[in-house]
């Protein structure tokens, strides 16, 4: 192993260790809440006519008669071995279910982030270099409006326009990319359109402010005095020094998009993580709930690690520690 890789491994290890207490706290809370939730999974599985003895026997079979701490450590021992258990109703592997559903959520979130990036950053670069112009004023006004509109309002509005009035896009359903790429694109377009506007507006405002600040730096003034083309100055002397801040926003955006995808998936009946956890909560399928919460914590930790390491790749002067 090269000496240059050691600081990166140390930084990754430190951040992973810092995420362990959060993981334990969140997943233990999920176990505790499963005992406080009204009703029981056993009652739902056996039906309304089940006797108390049948319910007690099924609870014992699944370990729901054990104390909370004992159930948690039993579950945690399985997770360490890669076993997240099985769903209570279909007896499907929770790990396999999570992989299938996470792929749907990540596709929506990444596409929304990509659309936001390719729209917001070029526009922010242009308007930052032409402040006060008509386009700059119009885009800042549009961004303010988009930021003030909640995601669930955007979902209802766009679904009404594109799915009901124009009938260009489906209101519900899903098709995996591996099964039919064109059908997948058709189904994913509306969820992405619902998530992208708010994030585009947020990224635009942050990037524009960062670009404006960079344009006031002395090295940009020197570059202009040398007669360098504006496009070269923007790409070389403005965009690159501002990328760390933009990268931070993208990292935060990913967490927002994953949360926003829960709303979108629920509304459009898209079989992603958000739709799955709502179904699991309603049916008291707590192995699925715990697994999704575990995955969510892990995703957030990984995102922030990648953001931190991305700083050093963009600007070698930044210490990885």
Backbone as numpy.savetxt, mean C-alpha at the origin, in Angstrom:
# Nx Ny Nz CAx CAy CAz Cx Cy Cz
32.03 -11.90 1.26 31.18 -10.70 1.26 32.06 -9.45 1.26
31.76 -8.52 0.38 32.56 -7.32 0.28 32.32 -6.41 1.48
33.35 -5.60 1.79 33.23 -4.69 2.93 32.17 -3.63 2.68
31.94 -3.28 1.40 30.94 -2.26 1.09 29.52 -2.70 1.38
29.30 -4.03 1.41 27.95 -4.53 1.67 27.61 -4.59 3.15
28.62 -4.58 4.00 28.39 -4.69 5.44 27.52 -3.57 6.01
27.77 -2.29 5.65 26.90 -1.23 6.19 25.44 -1.41 5.79
25.20 -1.89 4.56 23.84 -2.10 4.13 23.17 -3.22 4.92
23.90 -4.32 5.12 23.34 -5.43 5.90 23.06 -5.01 7.34
23.97 -4.20 7.89 23.77 -3.72 9.26 22.54 -2.82 9.34
22.39 -1.93 8.35 21.24 -1.03 8.34 19.93 -1.80 8.20
19.92 -2.80 7.30 18.72 -3.61 7.10 18.38 -4.38 8.37
19.39 -4.98 8.99 19.17 -5.76 10.21 18.62 -4.89 11.33
19.17 -3.69 11.48 18.72 -2.78 12.53 17.26 -2.42 12.35
16.86 -2.13 11.11 15.48 -1.74 10.85 14.52 -2.92 10.99
14.97 -4.11 10.60 14.13 -5.30 10.78 13.89 -5.59 12.26
14.95 -5.45 13.06 14.80 -5.67 14.50 13.86 -4.65 15.12
13.93 -3.41 14.63 13.04 -2.38 15.14 11.58 -2.66 14.80
11.35 -3.42 13.73 9.98 -3.73 13.32 9.37 -4.90 14.08
10.19 -5.69 14.78 9.68 -6.86 15.50 8.69 -6.49 16.60
8.99 -5.49 17.46 7.99 -5.13 18.49 6.65 -4.69 17.90
6.69 -3.97 16.77 5.45 -3.54 16.13 4.67 -4.76 15.64
5.38 -5.71 15.05 4.76 -6.94 14.56 4.07 -7.69 15.70
4.77 -7.84 16.81 4.22 -8.58 17.96 3.01 -7.85 18.53
3.11 -6.54 18.66 2.01 -5.76 19.24 0.75 -5.86 18.39
0.90 -5.70 17.06 -0.26 -5.71 16.18 -0.90 -7.09 16.13
-0.10 -8.13 15.98 -0.66 -9.47 15.85 -1.24 -9.98 17.17
-0.64 -9.58 18.30 -1.22 -9.98 19.59 -2.56 -9.27 19.81
-2.63 -8.00 19.38 -3.89 -7.27 19.49 -4.99 -7.96 18.67
-4.62 -8.49 17.51 -5.59 -9.20 16.68 -6.08 -10.46 17.39
-5.18 -11.16 18.07 -5.57 -12.35 18.82 -6.50 -11.99 19.98
-6.17 -10.90 20.67 -7.00 -10.47 21.80 -8.39 -10.03 21.33
-8.44 -9.31 20.22 -9.72 -8.84 19.71 -10.61 -9.99 19.26
-9.99 -11.10 18.82 -10.79 -12.25 18.40 -11.60 -12.81 19.56
-11.11 -12.61 20.81 -11.84 -13.09 21.98 -12.94 -12.12 22.39
-12.79 -10.84 21.99 -13.75 -9.82 22.39 -14.86 -9.62 21.36
-14.62 -10.09 20.14 -15.60 -9.88 19.07 -16.90 -10.61 19.37
-18.05 -10.00 19.08 -19.33 -10.66 19.32 -19.52 -11.85 18.38
-20.21 -12.88 18.88 -20.42 -14.07 18.07 -19.19 -14.95 18.06
-19.23 -16.00 17.26 -18.08 -16.91 17.18 -18.05 -17.57 15.82
-16.84 -17.97 15.42 -16.70 -18.67 14.15 -17.38 -20.03 14.21
-17.32 -20.67 15.38 -17.95 -21.98 15.53 -19.45 -21.91 15.27
-20.09 -20.85 15.75 -21.53 -20.68 15.54 -21.83 -20.51 14.06
-20.99 -19.74 13.35 -21.20 -19.53 11.92 -20.97 -20.81 11.13
-19.98 -21.60 11.54 -19.67 -22.84 10.82 -20.77 -23.88 11.01
-21.23 -24.04 12.26 -22.19 -25.10 12.59 -23.63 -24.70 12.32
-23.89 -23.40 12.26 -25.25 -22.95 12.02 -25.99 -22.59 13.29
-27.16 -22.00 13.12 -27.92 -21.52 14.27 -28.46 -22.64 15.14
-28.64 -23.83 14.59 -29.23 -24.93 15.34 -28.20 -25.74 16.12
-26.95 -25.32 16.09 -25.89 -26.07 16.80 -26.10 -25.96 18.31
-25.80 -27.04 19.01 -25.92 -27.04 20.47 -24.68 -26.41 21.09
-24.78 -26.08 22.37 -23.65 -25.49 23.09 -22.48 -26.45 23.15
-22.79 -27.75 23.26 -21.72 -28.75 23.33 -20.97 -28.83 22.00
-21.69 -28.79 20.89 -21.05 -28.83 19.57 -20.15 -27.61 19.36
-20.65 -26.44 19.78 -19.85 -25.22 19.65 -18.60 -25.29 20.51
-18.75 -25.81 21.75 -17.60 -25.93 22.65 -16.57 -26.90 22.08
-17.03 -28.01 21.48 -16.10 -28.99 20.91 -15.34 -28.40 19.72
-16.03 -27.63 18.89 -15.35 -27.03 17.74 -14.37 -25.95 18.19
-14.74 -25.17 19.20 -13.82 -24.17 19.74 -12.57 -24.83 20.30
-12.75 -25.98 20.95 -11.60 -26.70 21.50 -10.73 -27.25 20.38
-11.36 -27.69 19.29 -10.59 -28.23 18.16 -9.71 -27.16 17.52
-10.20 -25.93 17.48 -9.42 -24.83 16.89 -8.58 -24.08 17.91
-8.70 -24.46 19.18 -7.89 -23.82 20.20 -8.45 -22.52 20.73
-9.73 -22.23 20.44 -10.32 -20.98 20.90 -10.71 -21.02 22.38
-10.59 -22.20 23.01 -10.87 -22.29 24.44 -9.62 -22.01 25.28
-8.49 -21.80 24.62 -7.24 -21.54 25.32 -7.15 -20.06 25.70
-6.32 -19.73 26.70 -6.07 -18.31 27.02 -5.47 -17.59 25.82
-5.67 -16.26 25.81 -5.21 -15.46 24.67 -3.72 -15.61 24.44
-2.93 -15.50 25.50 -1.46 -15.56 25.34 -1.02 -16.91 24.81
-1.70 -17.99 25.24 -1.32 -19.33 24.77 -1.67 -19.51 23.29
-2.84 -19.00 22.90 -3.23 -19.08 21.49 -2.26 -18.29 20.63
-1.83 -17.11 21.15 -0.94 -16.27 20.36 0.41 -16.95 20.13
1.00 -17.49 21.18 2.32 -18.10 21.02 2.25 -19.40 20.21
1.12 -20.06 20.25 0.93 -21.23 19.40 0.90 -20.80 17.93
0.18 -19.70 17.67 0.12 -19.16 16.30 1.49 -18.65 15.87
2.19 -17.95 16.76 3.50 -17.40 16.43 4.51 -18.50 16.13
4.41 -19.62 16.88 5.30 -20.74 16.59 5.08 -21.29 15.20
3.84 -21.32 14.74 3.56 -21.77 13.39 4.08 -20.80 12.34
3.96 -19.48 12.62 4.43 -18.46 11.68 5.93 -18.56 11.49
6.66 -18.80 12.56 8.12 -18.94 12.47 8.49 -20.08 11.52
7.64 -21.11 11.46 7.88 -22.25 10.58 7.24 -22.06 9.20
6.66 -20.87 8.97 6.04 -20.60 7.69 4.61 -21.10 7.57
4.00 -21.47 8.70 2.63 -21.98 8.69 1.70 -20.94 9.31
0.86 -20.32 8.49 -0.10 -19.33 8.98 -1.46 -19.95 9.29
-1.52 -21.27 9.23 -2.78 -21.94 9.52 -3.64 -22.09 8.29
-4.91 -22.44 8.55 -5.87 -22.63 7.47 -7.13 -21.81 7.74
-7.81 -21.44 6.66 -9.05 -20.70 6.82 -10.08 -21.61 7.52
-10.94 -21.00 8.31 -11.86 -21.79 9.12 -12.94 -22.47 8.29
-13.32 -21.87 7.17 -14.46 -22.40 6.43 -14.04 -23.30 5.27
-13.13 -22.83 4.44 -12.72 -23.63 3.28 -11.52 -24.51 3.55
-10.87 -24.31 4.71 -9.66 -25.06 5.08 -8.54 -24.89 4.06
-8.54 -23.76 3.39 -7.47 -23.44 2.44 -6.26 -22.90 3.19
-5.09 -23.14 2.66 -3.87 -22.61 3.28 -3.93 -21.08 3.29
-3.77 -20.49 4.49 -3.81 -19.03 4.61 -2.65 -18.41 3.85
-1.49 -19.05 3.89 -0.31 -18.50 3.19 -0.57 -18.42 1.69
-1.15 -19.48 1.12 -1.44 -19.46 -0.32 -2.51 -18.41 -0.64
-3.51 -18.31 0.22 -4.55 -17.31 0.01 -3.96 -15.91 0.02
-3.02 -15.67 0.93 -2.41 -14.36 1.06 -1.59 -14.01 -0.18
-0.87 -14.97 -0.72 -0.06 -14.74 -1.91 -0.96 -14.34 -3.08
-2.06 -15.05 -3.25 -2.97 -14.76 -4.37 -3.61 -13.38 -4.21
-4.06 -13.06 -3.01 -4.77 -11.80 -2.79 -3.81 -10.62 -2.77
-2.60 -10.82 -2.23 -1.62 -9.72 -2.19 -1.20 -9.31 -3.60
-1.14 -10.27 -4.51 -0.77 -9.95 -5.89 -1.76 -8.98 -6.51
-3.04 -9.13 -6.19 -4.08 -8.24 -6.73 -3.91 -6.84 -6.15
-3.74 -6.75 -4.82 -3.61 -5.45 -4.17 -2.36 -4.71 -4.64
-1.24 -5.43 -4.74 0.00 -4.80 -5.18 -0.10 -4.31 -6.62
-0.78 -5.06 -7.45 -0.93 -4.61 -8.85 -1.68 -3.28 -8.90
-2.76 -3.17 -8.16 -3.53 -1.92 -8.16 -2.70 -0.78 -7.59
-2.04 -1.03 -6.45 -1.28 0.03 -5.77 -0.09 0.49 -6.61
0.66 -0.44 -7.20 1.83 -0.07 -7.99 1.43 0.66 -9.27
0.36 0.22 -9.91 -0.09 0.91 -11.12 -0.56 2.33 -10.79
-1.26 2.48 -9.67 -1.70 3.83 -9.26 -0.51 4.72 -8.96
0.51 4.16 -8.30 1.70 4.94 -7.99 2.46 5.30 -9.26
2.54 4.38 -10.21 3.22 4.64 -11.47 2.51 5.75 -12.25
1.19 5.68 -12.32 0.42 6.71 -13.02 0.63 8.07 -12.35
0.61 8.08 -11.02 0.82 9.33 -10.29 2.19 9.92 -10.57
3.19 9.07 -10.59 4.57 9.53 -10.78 4.77 10.12 -12.17
4.31 9.41 -13.22 4.57 9.88 -14.58 3.76 11.13 -14.92
2.70 11.40 -14.16 1.94 12.62 -14.38 2.47 13.76 -13.52
2.67 13.50 -12.24 2.98 14.56 -11.28 4.39 15.13 -11.45
5.40 14.27 -11.60 6.79 14.75 -11.61 7.10 15.61 -12.84
6.77 15.20 -14.07 7.03 16.09 -15.21 6.28 17.42 -15.11
5.02 17.38 -14.67 4.27 18.62 -14.53 4.87 19.51 -13.45
5.31 18.90 -12.36 5.93 19.68 -11.28 7.24 20.32 -11.75
8.01 19.59 -12.54 9.26 20.15 -13.08 8.97 21.36 -13.97
7.98 21.21 -14.82 7.69 22.29 -15.76 7.15 23.53 -15.04
6.17 23.33 -14.17 5.56 24.49 -13.51 6.52 25.13 -12.50
7.42 24.35 -11.91 8.41 24.93 -11.00 9.37 25.85 -11.75
9.63 25.52 -13.01 10.52 26.35 -13.83 9.77 27.51 -14.48
8.43 27.49 -14.38 7.61 28.59 -14.92 6.58 28.99 -13.87
7.02 29.41 -12.70 6.07 29.73 -11.62 5.22 30.96 -11.95
3.97 30.90 -11.50 3.07 32.03 -11.70 2.39 32.06 -13.04
2.75 31.18 -13.95 2.10 31.14 -15.26 0.70 30.53 -15.12
-0.07 30.60 -16.20 -1.45 30.13 -16.17 -1.52 28.65 -15.81
-0.69 27.81 -16.45 -0.71 26.38 -16.18 -0.37 26.09 -14.72
0.59 26.82 -14.19 0.97 26.63 -12.79 -0.21 26.94 -11.86
-0.89 28.03 -12.11 -2.04 28.42 -11.30 -3.17 27.41 -11.39
-3.44 26.96 -12.61 -4.53 25.99 -12.82 -4.22 24.66 -12.13
-2.99 24.17 -12.29 -2.63 22.88 -11.71 -2.63 22.93 -10.19
-2.19 24.04 -9.60 -2.22 24.16 -8.15 -3.65 24.17 -7.63
-4.55 24.78 -8.37 -5.96 24.80 -7.98 -6.56 23.40 -8.08
-6.25 22.70 -9.18 -6.76 21.33 -9.36 -6.22 20.42 -8.26
-4.94 20.56 -7.93 -4.35 19.74 -6.88 -5.03 19.97 -5.54
-5.34 21.21 -5.23 -6.03 21.53 -3.97 -7.40 20.87 -3.91
-8.12 20.89 -5.04 -9.44 20.28 -5.08 -9.33 18.76 -4.91
-8.40 18.13 -5.63 -8.25 16.68 -5.55 -7.84 16.23 -4.16
-7.01 17.01 -3.49 -6.58 16.65 -2.14 -7.72 16.75 -1.13
-8.70 17.57 -1.42 -9.81 17.75 -0.49 -10.92 16.72 -0.67
-10.84 15.93 -1.72 -11.88 14.93 -1.99 -11.45 13.58 -1.43
-12.22 13.00 -0.51 -11.86 11.68 0.04 -11.91 10.59 -1.02
-11.18 9.51 -0.76 -11.12 8.42 -1.74 -12.48 7.80 -1.99
-13.28 7.64 -0.93 -14.57 6.97 -1.14 -15.51 7.81 -2.01
-15.35 9.15 -1.98 -16.15 10.00 -2.86 -15.68 9.84 -4.30
-14.36 9.79 -4.50 -13.82 9.57 -5.84 -14.29 8.24 -6.42
-14.32 7.22 -5.57 -14.76 5.89 -6.01 -16.20 5.94 -6.52
-17.08 6.52 -5.73 -18.50 6.59 -6.11 -18.69 7.41 -7.38
-18.01 8.55 -7.45 -18.17 9.45 -8.60 -17.68 8.81 -9.89
-16.46 8.24 -9.87 -15.90 7.65 -11.08 -16.64 6.37 -11.48
-17.10 5.62 -10.49 -17.88 4.42 -10.81 -19.18 4.80 -11.49
-19.80 5.87 -11.01 -21.06 6.32 -11.63 -20.82 6.78 -13.08
-19.72 7.51 -13.29 -19.45 8.06 -14.64 -19.05 6.96 -15.62
-18.02 6.18 -15.24 -17.43 5.24 -16.21 -18.14 3.88 -16.27
-18.77 3.47 -15.17 -19.40 2.15 -15.17 -20.90 2.20 -15.43
-21.56 3.27 -14.95 -23.02 3.33 -15.08 -23.45 4.19 -16.25
-22.93 5.43 -16.33 -23.36 6.36 -17.38 -22.73 5.98 -18.72
-21.39 5.94 -18.77 -20.70 5.68 -20.04 -20.58 4.18 -20.35
-20.57 3.36 -19.30 -20.43 1.90 -19.45 -19.17 1.51 -20.20
-18.10 2.23 -19.93 -16.81 1.91 -20.54 -16.06 0.85 -19.74
-16.26 0.84 -18.42 -15.48 -0.03 -17.54 -16.41 -0.81 -16.63
-16.01 -2.01 -16.20 -16.86 -2.82 -15.33 -16.88 -2.28 -13.90
-18.02 -2.40 -13.24 -18.15 -1.91 -11.87 -17.68 -2.94 -10.85
-17.70 -4.21 -11.20 -17.25 -5.27 -10.30 -16.52 -6.33 -11.10
-15.82 -7.19 -10.37 -15.16 -8.33 -11.01 -13.66 -8.16 -11.10
-13.01 -9.26 -11.50 -11.55 -9.27 -11.61 -11.12 -10.41 -12.50
-10.01 -10.22 -13.20 -9.38 -11.26 -14.02 -7.88 -11.16 -13.81
-7.26 -12.28 -13.48 -5.81 -12.27 -13.25 -5.05 -12.01 -14.54
-3.92 -11.32 -14.42 -3.11 -10.99 -15.60 -2.62 -12.24 -16.30
-2.27 -13.27 -15.52 -1.75 -14.50 -16.11 -2.81 -15.25 -16.92
-4.08 -15.04 -16.58 -5.16 -15.73 -17.30 -5.57 -14.98 -18.58
-5.68 -13.65 -18.47 -6.10 -12.85 -19.62 -5.60 -11.42 -19.42
-4.46 -11.06 -20.01 -3.89 -9.72 -19.79 -4.83 -8.58 -20.18
-5.53 -8.71 -21.29 -6.42 -7.64 -21.73 -7.61 -7.47 -20.78
-8.18 -8.59 -20.35 -9.29 -8.51 -19.40 -8.81 -7.95 -18.07
-7.59 -8.30 -17.67 -7.02 -7.76 -16.43 -6.90 -6.24 -16.51
-6.42 -5.75 -17.66 -6.31 -4.31 -17.86 -7.67 -3.63 -17.81
-8.67 -4.27 -18.35 -10.03 -3.73 -18.35 -10.57 -3.60 -16.93
-10.34 -4.62 -16.10 -10.85 -4.62 -14.73 -10.05 -3.72 -13.80
-8.74 -3.59 -14.04 -7.89 -2.85 -13.11 -7.94 -1.34 -13.35
-8.41 -0.92 -14.52 -8.36 0.51 -14.88 -9.16 1.38 -13.92
-10.39 1.00 -13.62 -11.24 1.84 -12.76 -10.71 1.93 -11.33
-10.28 0.82 -10.69 -9.67 0.95 -9.36 -8.44 1.87 -9.35
-7.61 1.77 -10.40 -6.43 2.63 -10.47 -6.83 4.09 -10.64
-7.83 4.34 -11.49 -8.31 5.72 -11.69 -8.87 6.32 -10.40
-9.41 5.48 -9.53 -9.96 5.97 -8.27 -8.87 6.31 -7.26
-7.75 5.61 -7.31 -6.66 5.83 -6.35 -5.69 6.92 -6.81
-5.49 7.04 -8.11 -4.44 7.91 -8.63 -4.65 9.41 -8.41
-5.87 9.97 -8.53 -6.00 11.44 -8.46 -5.47 12.06 -7.17
-5.87 11.54 -6.03 -5.42 12.10 -4.75 -3.91 12.01 -4.63
-3.36 10.86 -5.03 -1.91 10.68 -4.89 -1.14 11.53 -5.88
-1.68 11.70 -7.07 -1.04 12.57 -8.06 -0.98 14.01 -7.56
-2.08 14.48 -6.98 -2.12 15.85 -6.45 -1.12 16.03 -5.31
-1.05 15.06 -4.42 -0.12 15.14 -3.29 1.33 15.14 -3.76
1.65 14.21 -4.67 3.01 14.12 -5.18 3.37 15.38 -5.97
2.43 15.92 -6.71 2.68 17.14 -7.50 3.04 18.31 -6.59
2.29 18.50 -5.54 2.52 19.65 -4.66 3.87 19.53 -3.95
4.18 18.33 -3.46 5.46 18.14 -2.77 6.63 18.30 -3.73
6.52 17.66 -4.91 7.61 17.73 -5.89 7.80 19.16 -6.39
6.72 19.87 -6.64 6.83 21.25 -7.12 7.55 22.12 -6.08
7.17 21.98 -4.82 7.83 22.75 -3.77 9.30 22.43 -3.65
9.64 21.14 -3.80 11.04 20.74 -3.71 11.83 21.26 -4.92
11.22 21.18 -6.10 11.90 21.68 -7.30 12.10 23.19 -7.24
11.11 23.92 -6.73 11.24 25.37 -6.59 12.40 25.73 -5.66
12.51 24.99 -4.57 13.60 25.26 -3.62 14.96 24.97 -4.26
15.04 23.89 -5.03 16.31 23.54 -5.67 16.69 24.56 -6.73
15.69 25.09 -7.43 15.96 26.09 -8.46 16.58 27.37 -7.90
16.45 27.59 -6.59 17.02 28.78 -5.97 18.46 28.57 -5.50
18.96 27.33 -5.64 20.32 27.02 -5.18 21.36 27.70 -6.08
22.54 27.92 -5.49 23.61 28.60 -6.23 24.09 27.81 -7.43
24.15 26.48 -7.30 24.68 25.70 -8.42 23.76 25.76 -9.63
22.47 25.95 -9.39 21.54 26.12 -10.51 21.74 27.48 -11.16
21.97 28.50 -10.35 22.25 29.84 -10.87 23.50 29.84 -11.73
24.55 29.13 -11.26 25.79 29.03 -12.02 25.55 28.32 -13.35
24.75 27.24 -13.31 24.46 26.49 -14.53 23.73 27.36 -15.54
22.80 28.19 -15.05 22.09 29.09 -15.95 23.03 30.15 -16.52
23.95 30.64 -15.68 24.90 31.66 -16.14 25.82 31.11 -17.22
26.08 29.81 -17.18 26.94 29.19 -18.19 26.20 28.96 -19.51
24.90 29.23 -19.52 24.13 29.07 -20.75 23.67 27.66 -21.03
23.62 26.81 -19.99 23.17 25.44 -20.20 21.69 25.42 -20.55
21.27 24.47 -21.39 19.85 24.38 -21.75 18.99 24.13 -20.52
17.77 24.68 -20.53 16.87 24.53 -19.39 16.54 23.06 -19.12
16.34 22.30 -20.19 16.01 20.89 -20.01 17.13 20.14 -19.30
18.38 20.47 -19.64 19.53 19.82 -18.98 19.60 20.23 -17.51
19.36 21.51 -17.24 19.40 21.99 -15.85 18.32 21.30 -15.02
17.13 21.17 -15.59 16.04 20.56 -14.85 16.31 19.09 -14.54
16.81 18.37 -15.51 17.03 16.94 -15.33 18.28 16.65 -14.49
19.33 17.41 -14.72 20.61 17.12 -14.08 20.79 17.83 -12.74
20.41 19.09 -12.68 20.69 19.89 -11.50 19.48 20.11 -10.58
18.29 19.78 -11.05 17.10 19.99 -10.23 16.45 18.67 -9.83
16.21 17.82 -10.82 15.51 16.56 -10.54 16.32 15.66 -9.62
17.58 15.45 -9.94 18.37 14.49 -9.17 18.55 14.90 -7.71
18.91 16.16 -7.39 19.03 16.52 -5.97 17.71 16.48 -5.21
16.61 16.59 -5.94 15.30 16.60 -5.28 14.71 15.20 -5.13
15.31 14.20 -5.76 14.75 12.86 -5.74 14.62 12.24 -4.34
15.55 12.50 -3.40 15.35 11.91 -2.06 14.02 12.29 -1.44
13.64 13.56 -1.55 12.35 13.98 -1.00 11.20 13.34 -1.76
11.33 13.26 -3.08 10.29 12.61 -3.88 10.19 11.13 -3.52
11.34 10.50 -3.27 11.35 9.09 -2.89 10.64 8.87 -1.56
10.85 9.79 -0.62 10.14 9.70 0.66 8.64 9.75 0.45
8.20 10.66 -0.40 6.77 10.78 -0.70 6.25 9.51 -1.35
7.03 8.91 -2.24 6.60 7.67 -2.88 6.46 6.55 -1.86
7.37 6.49 -0.90 7.27 5.48 0.15 6.01 5.66 0.97
5.73 6.90 1.37 4.50 7.19 2.10 3.27 6.95 1.21
3.43 7.23 -0.07 2.33 7.02 -1.01 1.95 5.55 -1.08
2.94 4.69 -1.04 2.65 3.26 -1.13 1.82 2.79 0.05
2.13 3.32 1.24 1.32 2.94 2.40 -0.10 3.47 2.26
-0.22 4.70 1.74 -1.56 5.26 1.52 -2.32 4.46 0.47
-1.65 4.09 -0.61 -2.31 3.37 -1.69 -2.76 1.98 -1.24
-1.96 1.34 -0.39 -2.37 0.03 0.12 -3.61 0.17 1.00
-3.65 1.24 1.80 -4.84 1.49 2.60 -6.03 1.88 1.74
-5.79 2.72 0.74 -6.86 3.13 -0.15 -7.40 1.99 -1.00
-6.53 1.03 -1.30 -6.99 -0.11 -2.10 -8.03 -0.94 -1.34
-8.00 -0.88 0.00 -9.02 -1.60 0.78 -10.41 -1.06 0.45
-10.52 0.27 0.35 -11.80 0.89 0.02 -12.21 0.52 -1.40
-11.25 0.63 -2.32 -11.54 0.34 -3.73 -11.94 -1.12 -3.91
-11.21 -2.02 -3.27 -11.51 -3.44 -3.41 -12.88 -3.79 -2.85
-13.23 -3.17 -1.73 -14.53 -3.44 -1.13 -15.65 -2.96 -2.03
-15.46 -1.79 -2.65 -16.51 -1.21 -3.48 -16.68 -1.98 -4.79
-15.58 -2.37 -5.40 -15.63 -3.04 -6.70 -15.58 -4.57 -6.60
-15.62 -5.10 -5.37 -15.57 -6.56 -5.16 -14.35 -7.18 -5.82
-13.21 -6.52 -5.64 -11.95 -7.01 -6.19 -11.29 -7.92 -5.13
-10.91 -9.13 -5.49 -10.39 -10.08 -4.50 -8.95 -9.81 -4.09
-8.74 -8.67 -3.44 -7.42 -8.32 -2.92 -7.38 -8.47 -1.42
-6.35 -7.90 -0.80 -6.18 -8.02 0.65 -7.31 -7.31 1.39
-7.68 -6.10 0.94 -8.72 -5.35 1.62 -10.05 -6.06 1.62
-10.46 -6.55 0.47 -11.72 -7.29 0.36 -11.67 -8.55 1.21
-10.51 -9.20 1.25 -10.36 -10.45 2.01 -10.46 -10.21 3.51
-9.81 -9.15 4.02 -9.84 -8.93 5.46 -11.23 -8.51 5.93
-11.96 -7.78 5.12 -13.33 -7.43 5.49 -14.21 -8.68 5.55
-14.04 -9.55 4.57 -14.80 -10.81 4.58 -14.41 -11.67 5.78
-13.11 -11.68 6.11 -12.65 -12.49 7.23 -13.17 -11.96 8.56
-13.21 -10.64 8.72 -13.74 -10.05 9.95 -15.22 -10.37 10.10
-15.97 -10.26 9.02 -17.41 -10.54 9.08 -17.70 -12.00 9.40
-16.82 -12.89 8.97 -17.04 -14.33 9.19 -16.24 -14.87 10.37
-15.57 -13.98 11.11 -14.76 -14.38 12.28 -13.64 -15.34 11.90
-13.11 -15.20 10.69 -12.02 -16.06 10.24 -10.70 -15.41 10.68
-10.37 -15.55 11.96 -9.26 -14.80 12.54 -7.87 -15.26 12.09
-7.67 -16.51 11.69 -6.36 -16.85 11.10 -6.04 -15.98 9.88
-7.05 -15.67 9.07 -6.84 -14.82 7.90 -6.55 -13.38 8.33
-7.30 -12.89 9.33 -7.10 -11.53 9.83 -5.68 -11.37 10.36
-5.24 -12.32 11.18 -3.88 -12.24 11.75 -2.82 -12.27 10.66
-3.02 -13.12 9.67 -2.04 -13.24 8.60 -1.96 -11.94 7.79
-3.10 -11.32 7.50 -3.10 -10.08 6.73 -2.46 -8.95 7.52
-2.73 -8.87 8.81 -2.10 -7.85 9.64 -0.59 -8.06 9.69
-0.17 -9.31 9.77 1.27 -9.62 9.76 1.90 -9.17 8.45
1.23 -9.47 7.35 1.74 -9.07 6.04 1.80 -7.55 5.92
0.79 -6.86 6.45 0.75 -5.40 6.36 1.93 -4.77 7.10
2.19 -5.26 8.32 3.34 -4.75 9.08 4.64 -5.01 8.33
4.78 -6.22 7.80 6.00 -6.57 7.07 6.18 -5.67 5.84
5.08 -5.39 5.13 5.16 -4.53 3.94 5.63 -3.14 4.31
5.06 -2.57 5.38 5.45 -1.22 5.79 6.92 -1.16 6.18
7.40 -2.17 6.91 8.81 -2.20 7.31 9.70 -2.27 6.08
9.36 -3.13 5.12 10.16 -3.28 3.90 10.16 -2.00 3.09
9.00 -1.34 2.99 8.91 -0.09 2.22 9.85 0.96 2.79
9.83 1.14 4.11 10.66 2.17 4.73 12.15 1.81 4.65
12.47 0.52 4.66 13.86 0.11 4.47 14.32 0.46 3.05
13.47 0.16 2.07 13.82 0.46 0.69 13.96 1.96 0.46
13.11 2.75 1.12 13.22 4.21 0.99 14.54 4.70 1.56
14.91 4.20 2.74 16.17 4.60 3.37 17.37 4.23 2.50
17.36 3.01 1.97 18.48 2.57 1.14 18.48 3.30 -0.21
17.29 3.70 -0.66 17.22 4.42 -1.93 17.92 5.76 -1.88
17.97 6.37 -0.68 18.68 7.64 -0.55 20.14 7.50 -0.98
20.76 6.41 -0.52 22.19 6.23 -0.80 22.44 5.91 -2.27
21.46 5.29 -2.93 21.63 5.00 -4.35 21.49 6.26 -5.19
20.58 7.15 -4.78 20.40 8.42 -5.50 21.56 9.38 -5.24
21.94 9.45 -3.96 23.02 10.39 -3.56 24.05 9.63 -2.74
25.18 9.24 -3.32 26.22 8.49 -2.60 26.77 9.20 -1.38
26.54 10.50 -1.28 27.04 11.24 -0.12 26.27 10.92 1.15
25.07 10.36 1.00 24.24 10.02 2.16 24.76 8.75 2.79
24.98 8.78 4.10 25.46 7.62 4.83 24.33 6.63 5.02
24.56 5.38 4.71 23.51 4.36 4.79 23.05 4.16 6.23
23.89 4.48 7.20 23.51 4.29 8.60 22.56 5.36 9.09
